[in-house]
mmCIF file of C-alpha atoms in Angstrom:
data_model
loop_
_atom_site.group_PDB
_atom_site.id
_atom_site.type_symbol
_atom_site.label_atom_id
_atom_site.label_comp_id
_atom_site.label_asym_id
_atom_site.label_seq_id
_atom_site.Cartn_x
_atom_site.Cartn_y
_atom_site.Cartn_z
ATOM 1 C CA MET E 259 -46.380 0.123 23.987
ATOM 2 C CA SER E 260 -42.824 -0.321 24.987
ATOM 3 C CA THR E 261 -42.176 1.993 28.232
ATOM 4 C CA SER E 262 -38.684 0.713 29.485
ATOM 5 C CA PHE E 263 -35.797 3.028 29.258
ATOM 6 C CA GLU E 264 -32.117 1.686 29.534
ATOM 7 C CA ALA E 265 -29.004 3.644 30.077
ATOM 8 C CA PRO E 266 -26.931 4.129 26.734
ATOM 9 C CA VAL E 267 -24.044 1.543 26.555
ATOM 10 C CA CYS E 268 -23.233 2.455 22.824
ATOM 11 C CA GLY E 269 -19.431 3.214 23.591
ATOM 12 C CA GLY E 270 -19.480 7.072 22.922
ATOM 13 C CA HIS E 271 -22.340 6.919 20.288
ATOM 14 C CA LEU E 272 -25.015 8.327 22.219
ATOM 15 C CA VAL E 273 -25.935 11.013 19.702
ATOM 16 C CA LEU E 274 -26.109 8.684 16.953
ATOM 17 C CA ALA E 275 -28.246 6.326 19.256
ATOM 18 C CA LEU E 276 -30.609 8.978 20.029
ATOM 19 C CA LEU E 277 -30.953 10.054 16.542
ATOM 20 C CA THR E 278 -31.561 6.582 15.329
ATOM 21 C CA CYS E 279 -34.112 6.127 17.988
ATOM 22 C CA LEU E 280 -35.853 9.285 16.871
ATOM 23 C CA PHE E 281 -36.072 7.978 13.189
ATOM 24 C CA THR E 282 -36.829 4.410 13.752
ATOM 25 C CA SER E 283 -40.102 4.399 15.542
ATOM 26 C CA ASP E 284 -43.009 2.247 13.994
ATOM 27 C CA VAL E 285 -45.249 4.681 12.699
ATOM 28 C CA GLY E 286 -48.217 2.220 12.327
ATOM 29 C CA THR E 287 -48.157 1.203 16.033
ATOM 30 C CA GLY E 288 -46.588 4.326 17.544
ATOM 31 C CA GLU E 289 -44.111 2.101 19.484
ATOM 32 C CA LEU E 290 -40.476 3.256 19.816
ATOM 33 C CA LEU E 291 -37.318 1.293 20.023
ATOM 34 C CA THR E 292 -35.523 1.283 23.168
ATOM 35 C CA LEU E 293 -31.916 2.220 23.660
ATOM 36 C CA SER E 294 -30.888 -1.514 23.883
ATOM 37 C CA GLU E 295 -32.567 -2.103 20.377
ATOM 38 C CA VAL E 296 -30.893 1.003 19.246
ATOM 39 C CA LYS E 297 -27.206 0.001 20.196
ATOM 40 C CA ASP E 298 -27.632 -2.854 18.025
ATOM 41 C CA LEU E 299 -28.173 -0.813 14.947
ATOM 42 C CA ALA E 300 -25.410 1.715 15.948
ATOM 43 C CA VAL E 301 -22.241 1.614 14.020
ATOM 44 C CA SER E 302 -20.056 -1.422 15.072
ATOM 45 C CA PRO E 303 -16.497 -0.790 16.252
ATOM 46 C CA ALA E 304 -15.167 -2.640 13.308
ATOM 47 C CA ALA E 305 -16.867 -0.097 10.864
ATOM 48 C CA THR E 306 -15.700 2.766 12.943
ATOM 49 C CA PRO E 307 -12.194 3.923 11.814
ATOM 50 C CA CYS E 308 -9.520 2.818 14.466
ATOM 51 C CA TRP E 309 -8.165 6.349 14.752
ATOM 52 C CA GLN E 310 -11.502 7.734 15.932
ATOM 53 C CA VAL E 311 -11.495 5.143 19.083
ATOM 54 C CA GLU E 312 -7.822 4.804 19.901
ATOM 55 C CA GLN E 313 -4.328 6.272 19.741
ATOM 56 C CA PHE E 314 -2.731 5.923 16.417
ATOM 57 C CA VAL E 315 0.815 6.192 14.831
ATOM 58 C CA VAL E 316 1.333 8.118 11.567
ATOM 59 C CA ALA E 317 3.019 5.543 9.169
ATOM 60 C CA GLY E 318 3.181 7.669 6.087
ATOM 61 C CA GLU E 319 3.298 11.542 5.190
ATOM 62 C CA CYS E 320 0.378 13.187 3.823
ATOM 63 C CA ARG E 321 0.433 12.623 0.178
ATOM 64 C CA LYS E 322 -2.103 13.176 -2.822
ATOM 65 C CA CYS E 323 -4.404 10.381 -3.774
ATOM 66 C CA THR E 324 -4.152 8.502 -7.091
ATOM 67 C CA LEU E 325 -7.238 8.592 -9.243
ATOM 68 C CA PHE E 326 -7.837 5.054 -8.396
ATOM 69 C CA GLU E 327 -7.620 5.925 -4.696
ATOM 70 C CA VAL E 328 -10.056 8.895 -5.178
ATOM 71 C CA LYS E 329 -12.658 6.257 -6.505
ATOM 72 C CA THR E 330 -12.060 3.354 -3.984
ATOM 73 C CA LEU E 331 -10.892 5.134 -0.672
ATOM 74 C CA LEU E 332 -13.484 7.251 1.415
ATOM 75 C CA ALA E 333 -10.586 8.854 3.099
ATOM 76 C CA CYS E 334 -9.578 10.437 -0.314
ATOM 77 C CA ILE E 335 -13.037 12.101 -1.008
ATOM 78 C CA ARG E 336 -12.771 14.966 1.469
ATOM 79 C CA THR E 337 -9.364 16.373 0.741
ATOM 80 C CA ALA E 338 -7.708 14.332 -2.077
ATOM 81 C CA PHE E 339 -4.844 13.923 0.394
ATOM 82 C CA VAL E 340 -4.447 10.733 2.667
ATOM 83 C CA MET E 341 -2.003 9.463 5.255
ATOM 84 C CA LYS E 342 -1.400 6.014 6.142
ATOM 85 C CA ILE E 343 -1.833 5.327 9.938
ATOM 86 C CA ASN E 344 -1.241 2.534 12.428
ATOM 87 C CA CYS E 345 -3.408 1.610 15.294
ATOM 88 C CA PRO E 346 -1.442 -0.603 17.788
ATOM 89 C CA GLU E 347 -4.371 -1.803 19.914
ATOM 90 C CA SER E 348 -6.348 -3.158 17.048
ATOM 91 C CA GLN E 349 -3.299 -4.059 14.677
ATOM 92 C CA ARG E 350 -5.097 -2.207 11.858
ATOM 93 C CA GLU E 351 -3.461 0.044 9.114
ATOM 94 C CA GLU E 352 -5.896 2.414 7.776
ATOM 95 C CA TYR E 353 -5.851 5.832 5.757
ATOM 96 C CA LYS E 354 -6.920 9.012 7.254
ATOM 97 C CA SER E 355 -7.766 12.268 5.244
ATOM 98 C CA CYS E 356 -5.389 15.046 5.855
ATOM 99 C CA ARG E 357 -4.544 18.596 4.621
ATOM 100 C CA SER E 358 -1.457 18.913 2.654
ATOM 101 C CA SER E 359 0.643 22.085 3.319
ATOM 102 C CA SER E 360 1.485 22.490 -0.303
ATOM 103 C CA MET E 361 -2.332 22.479 -1.042
ATOM 104 C CA GLU E 362 -2.994 24.943 1.739
ATOM 105 C CA GLU E 363 -0.361 27.317 0.313
ATOM 106 C CA THR E 364 -1.771 26.736 -3.295
ATOM 107 C CA LEU E 365 -5.103 27.653 -1.902
ATOM 108 C CA PHE E 366 -3.818 30.765 -0.077
ATOM 109 C CA TRP E 367 -2.105 32.031 -3.213
ATOM 110 C CA ARG E 368 -5.007 31.607 -5.290
ATOM 111 C CA PHE E 369 -7.276 33.393 -2.643
ATOM 112 C CA GLU E 370 -4.465 36.231 -2.520
ATOM 113 C CA ALA E 371 -4.633 36.763 -6.465
ATOM 114 C CA ALA E 372 -8.561 36.794 -6.430
ATOM 115 C CA MET E 373 -8.519 39.420 -3.840
ATOM 116 C CA ILE E 374 -6.008 41.564 -5.543
ATOM 117 C CA SER E 375 -7.403 41.020 -8.966
ATOM 118 C CA LEU E 376 -10.938 41.902 -7.434
ATOM 119 C CA GLY E 377 -9.073 44.905 -5.711
ATOM 120 C CA LEU E 378 -7.858 46.271 -8.896
ATOM 121 C CA VAL E 379 -11.153 45.657 -10.877
ATOM 122 C CA PHE E 380 -13.124 47.714 -8.229
ATOM 123 C CA ALA E 381 -10.407 50.509 -7.913
ATOM 124 C CA ALA E 382 -10.751 50.925 -11.804
ATOM 125 C CA VAL E 383 -14.409 50.985 -11.521
ATOM 126 C CA VAL E 384 -14.317 53.500 -8.851
ATOM 127 C CA THR E 385 -11.845 55.683 -10.786
ATOM 128 C CA LEU E 386 -14.064 55.485 -13.862
ATOM 129 C CA ARG E 387 -16.947 56.451 -11.954
ATOM 130 C CA GLN E 388 -15.260 59.390 -10.464
ATOM 131 C CA ARG E 389 -14.234 60.747 -13.721
ATOM 132 C CA ALA E 390 -17.738 60.463 -15.041
ATOM 133 C CA LEU E 391 -19.089 62.248 -12.005
ATOM 134 C CA ASP E 392 -16.400 65.049 -12.301
ATOM 135 C CA ARG E 393 -17.228 65.392 -15.926
ATOM 136 C CA LEU E 394 -20.954 66.011 -15.213
ATOM 137 C CA ALA E 395 -20.135 68.365 -12.615
ATOM 138 C CA SER E 396 -17.903 70.372 -14.759
ATOM 139 C CA GLU E 397 -20.547 70.336 -17.550
ATOM 140 C CA LYS E 398 -23.126 71.566 -15.178
ATOM 141 C CA VAL E 399 -20.765 74.384 -14.099
ATOM 142 C CA ARG E 400 -19.999 75.272 -17.589
ATOM 143 C CA LYS E 401 -23.669 75.509 -18.407
ATOM 144 C CA GLN E 402 -24.317 77.616 -15.435
ATOM 145 C CA ILE E 403 -21.603 80.197 -16.446
ATOM 146 C CA GLU E 404 -22.789 80.134 -20.164
ATOM 147 C CA SER E 405 -26.272 81.043 -18.815
ATOM 148 C CA ILE E 406 -25.042 84.238 -17.073
#
C-alpha cells in the first residue's frame, strides 16, 4: 500500500487534485493515488482558459452568440452571450461568457410584468373571496332576522 504523501504542486488546483484523489482509488487493492500522480491527472494549463490564470484584455464587447456558436463554443452555453478577450502573457485569443445589459434589462422587465400580473390576479381573487364571504354573512343575518 502506498503511504507517501507529497505537498500539492498543482498550480492552484488543490481542490481538483483532492477530489480526483478521492475518486481515483484502486478499489480492488485499496491503494490510493499520491498527489504527484493526481497532479498528472489534473487539468493542464493548456486546457484551462487563459482568463482564469492570467490578466486579460477585453478585445470585443459582449454580444449575442450566433446559432453556430451556441453549438460550438462552450462559452456560449451558459448565457448565450460572449466577449472576445486577449491574454497577453500566453498570446491567446479566447471567448468568455458574459451577461449583456440588454438581456438583464429584458429579464428584469419580464420579472416585473410577471409580479404585477400575479399581484392583479391575487387582488382579484381576494376581492371575489371577500364578496362571497360578505354575501354569506348577510344571508346569515337575514335568516336570523326572519326567524325572529
